[in-house]
mmCIF file of C-alpha atoms in Angstrom:
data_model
loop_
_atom_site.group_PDB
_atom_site.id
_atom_site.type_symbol
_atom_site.label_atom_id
_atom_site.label_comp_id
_atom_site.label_asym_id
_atom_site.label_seq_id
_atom_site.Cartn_x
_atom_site.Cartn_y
_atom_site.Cartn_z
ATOM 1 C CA UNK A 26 14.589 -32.267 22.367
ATOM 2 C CA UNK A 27 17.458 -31.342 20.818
ATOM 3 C CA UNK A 28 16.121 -28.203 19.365
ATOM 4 C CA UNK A 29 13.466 -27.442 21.976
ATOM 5 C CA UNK A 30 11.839 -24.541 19.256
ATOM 6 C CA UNK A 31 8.808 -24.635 16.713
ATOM 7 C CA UNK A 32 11.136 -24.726 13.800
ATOM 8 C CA UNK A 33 11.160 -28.128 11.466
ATOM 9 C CA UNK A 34 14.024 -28.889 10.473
ATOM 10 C CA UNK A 35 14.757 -30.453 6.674
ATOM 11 C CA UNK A 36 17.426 -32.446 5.025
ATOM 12 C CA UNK A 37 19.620 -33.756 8.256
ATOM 13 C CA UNK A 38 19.313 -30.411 9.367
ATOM 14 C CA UNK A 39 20.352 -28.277 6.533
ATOM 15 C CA UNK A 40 17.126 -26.142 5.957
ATOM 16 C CA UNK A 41 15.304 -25.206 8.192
ATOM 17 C CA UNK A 42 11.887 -23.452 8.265
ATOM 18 C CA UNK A 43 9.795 -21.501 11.459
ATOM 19 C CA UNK A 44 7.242 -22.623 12.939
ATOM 20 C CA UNK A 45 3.289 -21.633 11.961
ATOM 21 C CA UNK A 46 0.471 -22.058 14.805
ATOM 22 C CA UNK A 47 -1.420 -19.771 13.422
ATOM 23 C CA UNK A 48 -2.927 -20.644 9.939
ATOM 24 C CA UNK A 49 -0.762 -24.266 10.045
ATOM 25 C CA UNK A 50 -1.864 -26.311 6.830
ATOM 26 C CA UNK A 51 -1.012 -29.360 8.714
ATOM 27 C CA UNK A 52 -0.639 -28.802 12.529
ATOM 28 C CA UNK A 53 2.925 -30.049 14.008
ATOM 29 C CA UNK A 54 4.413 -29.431 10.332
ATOM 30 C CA UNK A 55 4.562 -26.052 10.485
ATOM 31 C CA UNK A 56 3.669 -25.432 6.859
ATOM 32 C CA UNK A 57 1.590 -22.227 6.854
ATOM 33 C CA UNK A 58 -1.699 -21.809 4.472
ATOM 34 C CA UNK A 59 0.035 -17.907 3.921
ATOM 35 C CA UNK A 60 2.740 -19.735 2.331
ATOM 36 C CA UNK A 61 1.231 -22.065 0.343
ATOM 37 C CA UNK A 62 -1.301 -19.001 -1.043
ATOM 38 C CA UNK A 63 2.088 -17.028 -1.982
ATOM 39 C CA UNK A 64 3.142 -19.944 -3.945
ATOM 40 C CA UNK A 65 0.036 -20.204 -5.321
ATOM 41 C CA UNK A 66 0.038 -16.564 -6.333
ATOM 42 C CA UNK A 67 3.471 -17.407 -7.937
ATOM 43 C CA UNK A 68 3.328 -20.688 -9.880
ATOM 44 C CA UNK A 69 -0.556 -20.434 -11.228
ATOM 45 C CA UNK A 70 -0.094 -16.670 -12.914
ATOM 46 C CA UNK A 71 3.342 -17.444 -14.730
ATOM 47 C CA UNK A 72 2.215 -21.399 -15.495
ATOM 48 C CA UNK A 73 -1.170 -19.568 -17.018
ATOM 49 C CA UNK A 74 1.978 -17.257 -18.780
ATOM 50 C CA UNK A 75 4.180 -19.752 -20.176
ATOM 51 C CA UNK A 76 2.142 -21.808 -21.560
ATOM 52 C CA UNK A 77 -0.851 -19.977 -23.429
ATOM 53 C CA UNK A 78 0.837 -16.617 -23.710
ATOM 54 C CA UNK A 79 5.052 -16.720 -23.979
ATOM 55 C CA UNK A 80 4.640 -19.048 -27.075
ATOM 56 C CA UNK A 81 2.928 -16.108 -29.194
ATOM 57 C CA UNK A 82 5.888 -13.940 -28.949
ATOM 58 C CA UNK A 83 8.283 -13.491 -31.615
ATOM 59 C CA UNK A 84 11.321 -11.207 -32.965
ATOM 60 C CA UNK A 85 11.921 -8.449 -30.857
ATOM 61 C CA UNK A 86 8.785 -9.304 -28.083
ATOM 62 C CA UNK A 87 11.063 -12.303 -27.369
ATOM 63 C CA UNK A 88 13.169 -10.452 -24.663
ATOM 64 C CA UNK A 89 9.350 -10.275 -22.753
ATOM 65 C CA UNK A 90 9.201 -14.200 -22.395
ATOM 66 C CA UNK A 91 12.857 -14.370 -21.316
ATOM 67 C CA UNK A 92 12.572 -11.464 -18.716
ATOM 68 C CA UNK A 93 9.253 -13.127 -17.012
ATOM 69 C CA UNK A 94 11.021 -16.835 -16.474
ATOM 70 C CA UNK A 95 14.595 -14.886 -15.191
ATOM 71 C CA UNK A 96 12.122 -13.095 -12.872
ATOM 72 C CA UNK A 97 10.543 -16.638 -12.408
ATOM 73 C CA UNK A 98 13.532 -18.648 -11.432
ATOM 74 C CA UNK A 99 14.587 -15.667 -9.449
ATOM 75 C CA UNK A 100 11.560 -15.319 -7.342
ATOM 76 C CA UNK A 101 11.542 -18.660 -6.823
ATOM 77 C CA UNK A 102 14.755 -19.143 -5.619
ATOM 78 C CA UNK A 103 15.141 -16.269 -3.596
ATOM 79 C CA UNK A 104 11.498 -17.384 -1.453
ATOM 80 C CA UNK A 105 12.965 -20.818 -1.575
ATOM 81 C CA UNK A 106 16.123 -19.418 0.347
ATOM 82 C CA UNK A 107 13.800 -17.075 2.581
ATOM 83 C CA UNK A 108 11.842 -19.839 3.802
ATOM 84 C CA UNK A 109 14.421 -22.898 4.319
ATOM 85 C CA UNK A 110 17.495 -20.992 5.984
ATOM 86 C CA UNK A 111 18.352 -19.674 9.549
ATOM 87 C CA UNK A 112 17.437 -16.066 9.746
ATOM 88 C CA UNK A 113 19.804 -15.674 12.959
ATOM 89 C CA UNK A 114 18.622 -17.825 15.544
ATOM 90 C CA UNK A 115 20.454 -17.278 18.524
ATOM 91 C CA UNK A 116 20.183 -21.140 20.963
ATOM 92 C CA UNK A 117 18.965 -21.057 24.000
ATOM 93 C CA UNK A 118 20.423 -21.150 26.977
ATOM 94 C CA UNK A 119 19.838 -25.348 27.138
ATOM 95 C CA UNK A 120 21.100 -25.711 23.642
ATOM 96 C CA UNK A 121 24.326 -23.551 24.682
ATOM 97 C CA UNK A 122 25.167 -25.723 27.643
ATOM 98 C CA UNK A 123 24.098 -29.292 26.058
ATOM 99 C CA UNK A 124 26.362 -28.543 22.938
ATOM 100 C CA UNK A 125 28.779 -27.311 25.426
ATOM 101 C CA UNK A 126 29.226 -23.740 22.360
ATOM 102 C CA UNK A 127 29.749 -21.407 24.708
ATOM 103 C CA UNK A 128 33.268 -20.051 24.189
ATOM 104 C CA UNK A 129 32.210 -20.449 20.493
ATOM 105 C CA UNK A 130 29.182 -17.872 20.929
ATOM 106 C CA UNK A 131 31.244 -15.653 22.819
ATOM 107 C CA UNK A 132 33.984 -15.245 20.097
ATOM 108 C CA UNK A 133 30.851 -14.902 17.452
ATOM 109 C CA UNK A 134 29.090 -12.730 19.407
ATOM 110 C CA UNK A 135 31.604 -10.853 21.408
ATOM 111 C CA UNK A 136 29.832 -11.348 24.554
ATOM 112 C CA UNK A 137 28.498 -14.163 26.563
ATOM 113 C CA UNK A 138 24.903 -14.932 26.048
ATOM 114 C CA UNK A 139 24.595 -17.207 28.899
ATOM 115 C CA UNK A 140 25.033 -14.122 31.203
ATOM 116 C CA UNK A 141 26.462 -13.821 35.013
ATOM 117 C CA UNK A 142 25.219 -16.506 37.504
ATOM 118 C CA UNK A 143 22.352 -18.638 37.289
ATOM 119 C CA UNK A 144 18.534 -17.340 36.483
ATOM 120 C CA UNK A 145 16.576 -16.749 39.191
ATOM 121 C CA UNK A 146 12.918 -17.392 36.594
ATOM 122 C CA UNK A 147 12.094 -13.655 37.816
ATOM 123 C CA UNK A 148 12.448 -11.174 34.964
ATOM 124 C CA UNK A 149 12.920 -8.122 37.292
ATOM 125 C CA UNK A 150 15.938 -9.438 39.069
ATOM 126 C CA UNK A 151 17.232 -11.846 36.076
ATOM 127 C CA UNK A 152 17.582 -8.622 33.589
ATOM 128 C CA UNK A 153 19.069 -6.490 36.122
ATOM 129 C CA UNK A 154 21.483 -9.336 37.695
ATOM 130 C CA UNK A 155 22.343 -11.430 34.794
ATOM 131 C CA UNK A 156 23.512 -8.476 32.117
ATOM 132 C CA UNK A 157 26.604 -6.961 32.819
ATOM 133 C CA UNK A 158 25.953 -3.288 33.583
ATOM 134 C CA UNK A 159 28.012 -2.310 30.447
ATOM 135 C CA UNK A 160 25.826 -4.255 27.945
ATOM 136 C CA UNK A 161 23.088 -3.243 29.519
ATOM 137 C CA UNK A 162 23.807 0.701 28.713
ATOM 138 C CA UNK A 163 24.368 -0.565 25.432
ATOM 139 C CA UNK A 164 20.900 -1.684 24.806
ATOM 140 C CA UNK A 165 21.256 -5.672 25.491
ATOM 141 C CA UNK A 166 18.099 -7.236 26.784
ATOM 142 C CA UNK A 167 16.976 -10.387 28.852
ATOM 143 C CA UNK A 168 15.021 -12.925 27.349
ATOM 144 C CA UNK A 169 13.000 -14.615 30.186
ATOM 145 C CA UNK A 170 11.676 -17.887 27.538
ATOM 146 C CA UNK A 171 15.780 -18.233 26.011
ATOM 147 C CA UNK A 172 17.229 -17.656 29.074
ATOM 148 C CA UNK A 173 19.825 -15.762 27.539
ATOM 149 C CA UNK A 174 21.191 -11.938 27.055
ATOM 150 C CA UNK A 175 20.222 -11.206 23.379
ATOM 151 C CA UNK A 176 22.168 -7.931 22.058
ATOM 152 C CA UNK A 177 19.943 -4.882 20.754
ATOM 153 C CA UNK A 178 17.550 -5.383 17.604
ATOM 154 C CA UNK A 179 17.190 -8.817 18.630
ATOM 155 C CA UNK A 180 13.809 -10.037 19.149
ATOM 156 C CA UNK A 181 11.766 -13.277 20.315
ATOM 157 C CA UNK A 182 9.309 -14.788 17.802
ATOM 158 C CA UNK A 183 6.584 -16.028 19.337
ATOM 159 C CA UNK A 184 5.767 -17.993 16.294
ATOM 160 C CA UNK A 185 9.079 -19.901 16.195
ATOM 161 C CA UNK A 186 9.745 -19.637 19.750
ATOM 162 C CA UNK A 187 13.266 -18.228 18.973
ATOM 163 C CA UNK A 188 15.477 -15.317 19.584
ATOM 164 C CA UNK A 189 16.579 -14.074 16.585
ATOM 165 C CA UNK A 190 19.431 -11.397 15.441
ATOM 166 C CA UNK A 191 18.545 -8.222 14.018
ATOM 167 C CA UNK A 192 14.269 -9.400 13.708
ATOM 168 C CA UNK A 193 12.093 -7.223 11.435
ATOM 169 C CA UNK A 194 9.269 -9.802 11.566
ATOM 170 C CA UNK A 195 7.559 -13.317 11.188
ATOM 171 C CA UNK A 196 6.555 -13.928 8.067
ATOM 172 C CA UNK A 197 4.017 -16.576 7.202
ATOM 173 C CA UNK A 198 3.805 -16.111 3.425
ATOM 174 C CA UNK A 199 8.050 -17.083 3.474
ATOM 175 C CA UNK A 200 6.743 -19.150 6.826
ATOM 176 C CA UNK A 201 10.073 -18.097 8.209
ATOM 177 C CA UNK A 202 11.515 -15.163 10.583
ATOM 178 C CA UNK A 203 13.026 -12.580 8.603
ATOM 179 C CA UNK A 204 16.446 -11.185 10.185
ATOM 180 C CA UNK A 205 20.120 -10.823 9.872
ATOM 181 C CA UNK A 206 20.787 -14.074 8.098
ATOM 182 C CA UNK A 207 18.321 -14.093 5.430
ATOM 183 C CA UNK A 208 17.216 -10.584 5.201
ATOM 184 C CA UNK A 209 19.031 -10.114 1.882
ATOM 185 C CA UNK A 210 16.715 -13.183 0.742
ATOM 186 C CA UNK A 211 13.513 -11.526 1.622
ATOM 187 C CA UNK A 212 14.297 -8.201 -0.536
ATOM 188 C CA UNK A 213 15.733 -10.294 -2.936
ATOM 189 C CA UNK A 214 11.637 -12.436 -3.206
ATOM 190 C CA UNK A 215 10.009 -9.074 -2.504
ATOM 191 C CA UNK A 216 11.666 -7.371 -5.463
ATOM 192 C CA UNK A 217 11.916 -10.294 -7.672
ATOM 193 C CA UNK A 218 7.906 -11.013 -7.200
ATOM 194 C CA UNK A 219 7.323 -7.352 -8.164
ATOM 195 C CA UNK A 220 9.087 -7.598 -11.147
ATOM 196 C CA UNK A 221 7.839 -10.872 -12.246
ATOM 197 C CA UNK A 222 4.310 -9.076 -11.455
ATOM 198 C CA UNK A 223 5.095 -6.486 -13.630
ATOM 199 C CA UNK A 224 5.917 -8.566 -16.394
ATOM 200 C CA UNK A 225 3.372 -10.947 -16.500
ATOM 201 C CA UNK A 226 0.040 -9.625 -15.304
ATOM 202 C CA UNK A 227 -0.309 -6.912 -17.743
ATOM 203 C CA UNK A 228 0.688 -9.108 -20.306
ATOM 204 C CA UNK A 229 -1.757 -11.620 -19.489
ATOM 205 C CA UNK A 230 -4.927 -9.941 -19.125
ATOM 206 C CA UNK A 231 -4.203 -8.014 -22.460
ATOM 207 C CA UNK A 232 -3.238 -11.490 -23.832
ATOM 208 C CA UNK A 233 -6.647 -12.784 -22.410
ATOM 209 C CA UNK A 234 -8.830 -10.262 -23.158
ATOM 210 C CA UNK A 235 -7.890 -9.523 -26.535
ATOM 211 C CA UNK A 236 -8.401 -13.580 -27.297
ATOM 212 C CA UNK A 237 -5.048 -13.757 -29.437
ATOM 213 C CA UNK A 238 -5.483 -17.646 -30.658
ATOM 214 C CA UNK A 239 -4.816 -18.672 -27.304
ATOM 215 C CA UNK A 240 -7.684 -20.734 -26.919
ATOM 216 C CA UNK A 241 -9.954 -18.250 -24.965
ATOM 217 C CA UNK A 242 -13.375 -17.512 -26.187
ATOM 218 C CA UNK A 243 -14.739 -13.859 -25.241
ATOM 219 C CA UNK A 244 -17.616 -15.839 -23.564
ATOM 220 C CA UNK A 245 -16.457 -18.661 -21.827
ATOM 221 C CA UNK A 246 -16.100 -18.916 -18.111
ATOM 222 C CA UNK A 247 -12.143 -19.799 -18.303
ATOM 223 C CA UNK A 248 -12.021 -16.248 -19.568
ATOM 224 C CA UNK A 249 -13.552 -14.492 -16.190
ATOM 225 C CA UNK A 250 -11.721 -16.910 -14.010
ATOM 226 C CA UNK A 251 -8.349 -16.402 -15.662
ATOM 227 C CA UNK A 252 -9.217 -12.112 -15.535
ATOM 228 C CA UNK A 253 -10.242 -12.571 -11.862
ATOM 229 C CA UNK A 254 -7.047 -14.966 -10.896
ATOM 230 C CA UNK A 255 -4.198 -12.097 -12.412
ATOM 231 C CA UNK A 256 -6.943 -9.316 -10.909
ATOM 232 C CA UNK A 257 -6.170 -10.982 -7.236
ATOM 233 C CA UNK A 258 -2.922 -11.680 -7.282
ATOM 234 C CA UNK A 259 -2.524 -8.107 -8.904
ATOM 235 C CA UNK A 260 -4.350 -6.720 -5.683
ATOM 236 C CA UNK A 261 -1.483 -8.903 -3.729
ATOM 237 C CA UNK A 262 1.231 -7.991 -6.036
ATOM 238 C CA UNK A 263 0.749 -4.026 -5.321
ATOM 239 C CA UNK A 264 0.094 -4.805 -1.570
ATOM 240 C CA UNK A 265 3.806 -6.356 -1.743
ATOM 241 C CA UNK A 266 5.103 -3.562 -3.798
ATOM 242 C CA UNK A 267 4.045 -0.869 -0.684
ATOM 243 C CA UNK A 268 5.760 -3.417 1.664
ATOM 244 C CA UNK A 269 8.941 -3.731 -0.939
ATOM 245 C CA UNK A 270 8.950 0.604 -0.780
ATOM 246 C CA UNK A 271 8.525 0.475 3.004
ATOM 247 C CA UNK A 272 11.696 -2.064 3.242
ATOM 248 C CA UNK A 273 14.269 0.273 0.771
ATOM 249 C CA UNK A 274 13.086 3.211 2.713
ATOM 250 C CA UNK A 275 14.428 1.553 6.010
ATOM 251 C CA UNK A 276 17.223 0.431 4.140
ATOM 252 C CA UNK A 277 18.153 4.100 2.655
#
């Protein structure tokens, strides 16, 4: 394989997505049922916006309509960038040596990943023998499935099967690893989401309950499902606003 990994890979190799065993939608594709149930949490609320609610806005109200679709595009863009790019996957050590990239890693890096000598398969002798004793102080680990030293904060994703730089966590509702490379995208979808939650939620159940000629009768069973839709993704949107708080408060 040329990428021996649980990633799938997308347009010749330009995006490419991790790897979901758990909850897979369609197993060997990778596509995760967390991340089609964030989309869906996405595109149903603000299509349920703009088209029976945005329309009865007018004069001064029309900066609401035009906030929700910049948070929109936004939120949409930033998830698209947090599931299709590489969050800092670091090859392993038969990717390194078939693409012949190691005195490329080692000026990236500033160290070589491939180690000193040859793995033994042992972890108790390969982490003591195969990381210099000066990286080691430092913090740099030995990653027994990579075969490769991986520097500190770097992690192994079971899901994806990768080593990855600076790894906070798998995420199956982006269906991607979040880490150094597109870390920036996942507070960029977290924080976007919230404020496209913000926006349109309140706006739509007071929209829908209130029955302002937008089709709704107080009785009709569109009515509950459309209050019970924005009720559950408002119970997901304030889950994701505790894990947006928990994610400035490591960056602060």
């Amino acid at each position: 394989q040329a990428w021996p990994s649980n990633n799938r890979f997308l347009c010749g190799g330009s995006l490419m997505m991790g790897g979901e065993r758990e909850c897979p939608v369609l197993p060997g594709f990778g596509w995760s049922w967390a991340n089609c149930c964030a989309w869906w949490c996405i595109l149903v609320p603000s299509s349920c916006f703009f088209i029976f609610v945005a329309r009865h806005f007018s004069g001064g109200l029309v900066a609401l309509p035009v906030a929700a679709a910049l948070a929109f595009v936004s939120t949409v863009a930033f998830l698209i960038l947090a599931c299709c790019s590489d969050p800092g996957v670091l090859p392993r050590r038969s990717v390194i040596l078939a693409t012949k990239s190691e005195e490329q890693l080692i000026e990236l890096l500033g160290y070589n990943p491939l180690g000193v000598g040859t793995p033994s398969g042992q972890l108790n002798i390969d982490r003591e023998l195969m990381i210099p004793a000066e990286l080691r102080q430092r913090g740099y680990a030995w990653c027994r499935t990579c075969l490769i030293v991986r520097p500190p904060r770097a992690s192994h994703c079971a899901e994806c099967d990768n080593c990855v730089l600076r790894f906070d966590h798998h995420c199956p509702f982006v269906n991607n690893c979040v880490g150094q490379r597109n870390y920036r995208f996942f507070m960029g979808f977290t924080t976007s989401v919230c404020c496209l939650a913000l926006v349109v939620l309140p706006t739509f159940i007071w929209f829908v309950a209130m029955g302002r000629d937008s089709g709704f009768e107080p009785q009709s069973v569109l009515l509950y499902v459309s209050i019970s839709t924005a009720g559950a993704v408002g119970v997901a949107a304030l889950l994701l606003f505790v894990l947006w708080l928990y994610h400035v408060f490591l960056i602060a």
